Amino acid sequence: MAGLAVNVDHVATLRQAREIDIPDPVTAAAIVELAGADGIVVHLREDRRHIQDRDVRILRETVKTKLILEMAATPEMIGIASEIKPDLVTLVPEKREELTTEGGLDLRLHKDLVSDAVLTLQRAGVPVSIFVDPDLDQIKLAHRIDANMVEIHTGTYCDAPTPSKRTDAFNKIVNSLKLSQKLKLGINAGHGLGYETIKTFKGLSEIDEFSIGHSIIARAVIVGLEQAVRQMIALIKGP
Ligand code: PXP
């Protein structure tokens, strides 16, 4: 049965809107864990627009489940991750002007750079997942550079404007899951997932864990964080 890792970046987004010290993503992470989540995800961006270095350091001490650090494959981030040693690094592409991660890492373009990052992080004792589009070539490349896992991008499916585009996106995800499993890669899935779209993924036994942020934090504003996490867990793990 798939697990749920909750991305708490948007708790930090709210804090940074006032540049003060509340709400604290560290407190949020503790509540998320007590509600039953299997991991905490934070994305330390180059521009530090939400999560700060201090958050990652403290979370490394306090998270009881699993700390997943999303980051770009830059020397600065590789240095931070090698020192802090999260339980998993997920390498993502990063553009300054984007609102959120816009797509998977293109391993056709960045294979050598990402391969070096994977090796350095693994030598520091940190397993590495690569966020990729549901594209068979990208998955083969992730396998070739010895990544431990892939995280399959679900955003194209979730945001598909028509039923036929949605079906097409879903088929690509299913084919990507099958290939990743055949290649013995660990498999996470995420981006854009909400309380409706998650239902489509429930039966896909290849998926180890979902990585979900925005929809859970958005619901938390209305119903509270514990409820929001429990409701998502029920959809993933319930009958
Ligand atoms: N996975 C990756 C690689 C991401 O970059 C993000 C967004 O930070 C997520 C999952 C979570 O996406 P969402 O906030 O849309 O649930």
CSV table of N, CA and C in Angstrom, one decimal, residues 41 68 70 88 90 92 104 129-134 149-154 186-191 209-212:
chain,number,residue,atom,x,y,z
A,41,VAL,N,8.2,16.4,3.3
A,41,VAL,CA,9.0,16.9,2.2
A,41,VAL,C,9.1,18.4,2.3
A,68,ILE,N,12.4,14.2,3.4
A,68,ILE,CA,12.8,14.2,2.0
A,68,ILE,C,13.1,15.6,1.6
A,70,GLU,N,13.7,18.1,-1.4
A,70,GLU,CA,13.7,18.4,-2.8
A,70,GLU,C,14.7,19.5,-3.1
A,88,LEU,N,16.1,11.1,2.0
A,88,LEU,CA,16.1,11.0,0.5
A,88,LEU,C,16.2,12.4,0.0
A,90,THR,N,15.3,14.4,-3.5
A,90,THR,CA,14.6,14.4,-4.8
A,90,THR,C,15.1,15.5,-5.7
A,92,VAL,N,15.1,18.0,-8.6
A,92,VAL,CA,14.1,18.6,-9.4
A,92,VAL,C,14.7,19.8,-10.2
A,104,GLY,N,9.4,17.6,-15.1
A,104,GLY,CA,10.4,16.7,-14.6
A,104,GLY,C,11.8,17.2,-15.1
A,129,SER,N,16.3,10.3,-5.5
A,129,SER,CA,15.2,10.1,-6.4
A,129,SER,C,15.3,11.2,-7.4
A,130,ILE,N,14.8,10.9,-8.7
A,130,ILE,CA,14.8,12.0,-9.7
A,130,ILE,C,13.4,12.2,-10.1
A,131,PHE,N,13.0,13.5,-10.1
A,131,PHE,CA,11.6,13.8,-10.5
A,131,PHE,C,11.6,13.9,-12.1
A,132,VAL,N,10.9,12.9,-12.7
A,132,VAL,CA,10.9,12.9,-14.1
A,132,VAL,C,9.4,12.9,-14.7
A,133,ASP,N,9.3,13.4,-15.9
A,133,ASP,CA,8.0,13.2,-16.6
A,133,ASP,C,7.8,11.8,-16.9
A,134,PRO,N,6.5,11.4,-17.1
A,134,PRO,CA,6.2,10.0,-17.4
A,134,PRO,C,6.6,9.7,-18.8
A,149,MET,N,15.6,6.0,-7.0
A,149,MET,CA,14.2,6.0,-7.2
A,149,MET,C,13.9,7.0,-8.3
A,150,VAL,N,12.7,7.0,-8.8
A,150,VAL,CA,12.1,8.1,-9.6
A,150,VAL,C,10.9,8.6,-8.9
A,151,GLU,N,10.6,9.9,-9.1
A,151,GLU,CA,9.3,10.4,-8.7
A,151,GLU,C,8.6,10.8,-10.1
A,152,ILE,N,7.5,10.1,-10.3
A,152,ILE,CA,6.8,10.3,-11.6
A,152,ILE,C,5.9,11.5,-11.5
A,153,HIS,N,6.1,12.5,-12.4
A,153,HIS,CA,5.3,13.7,-12.4
A,153,HIS,C,3.9,13.4,-12.8
A,154,THR,N,2.9,13.8,-11.9
A,154,THR,CA,1.5,13.5,-12.2
A,154,THR,C,0.8,14.8,-12.6
A,186,GLY,N,12.8,2.4,-7.2
A,186,GLY,CA,11.8,2.8,-6.2
A,186,GLY,C,10.9,3.8,-6.9
A,187,ILE,N,9.6,3.9,-6.6
A,187,ILE,CA,8.7,4.8,-7.3
A,187,ILE,C,7.9,5.6,-6.4
A,188,ASN,N,8.1,7.0,-6.5
A,188,ASN,CA,7.2,7.9,-5.9
A,188,ASN,C,6.4,8.6,-7.0
A,189,ALA,N,5.3,9.3,-6.6
A,189,ALA,CA,4.5,10.0,-7.6
A,189,ALA,C,4.0,11.3,-7.0
A,190,GLY,N,4.0,12.3,-7.8
A,190,GLY,CA,3.5,13.6,-7.2
A,190,GLY,C,3.5,14.7,-8.1
A,191,HIS,N,2.9,15.8,-7.7
A,191,HIS,CA,2.6,17.1,-8.3
A,191,HIS,C,1.2,17.2,-8.8
A,209,GLU,N,5.1,5.7,-2.8
A,209,GLU,CA,4.7,6.9,-1.9
A,209,GLU,C,4.2,8.0,-2.8
A,210,PHE,N,3.2,8.7,-2.3
A,210,PHE,CA,2.7,10.0,-3.0
A,210,PHE,C,3.4,11.2,-2.3
A,211,SER,N,3.7,12.2,-3.0
A,211,SER,CA,4.3,13.4,-2.5
A,211,SER,C,3.2,14.5,-2.8
A,212,ILE,N,2.6,15.0,-1.7
A,212,ILE,CA,1.5,15.9,-1.9
A,212,ILE,C,1.6,17.1,-1.0
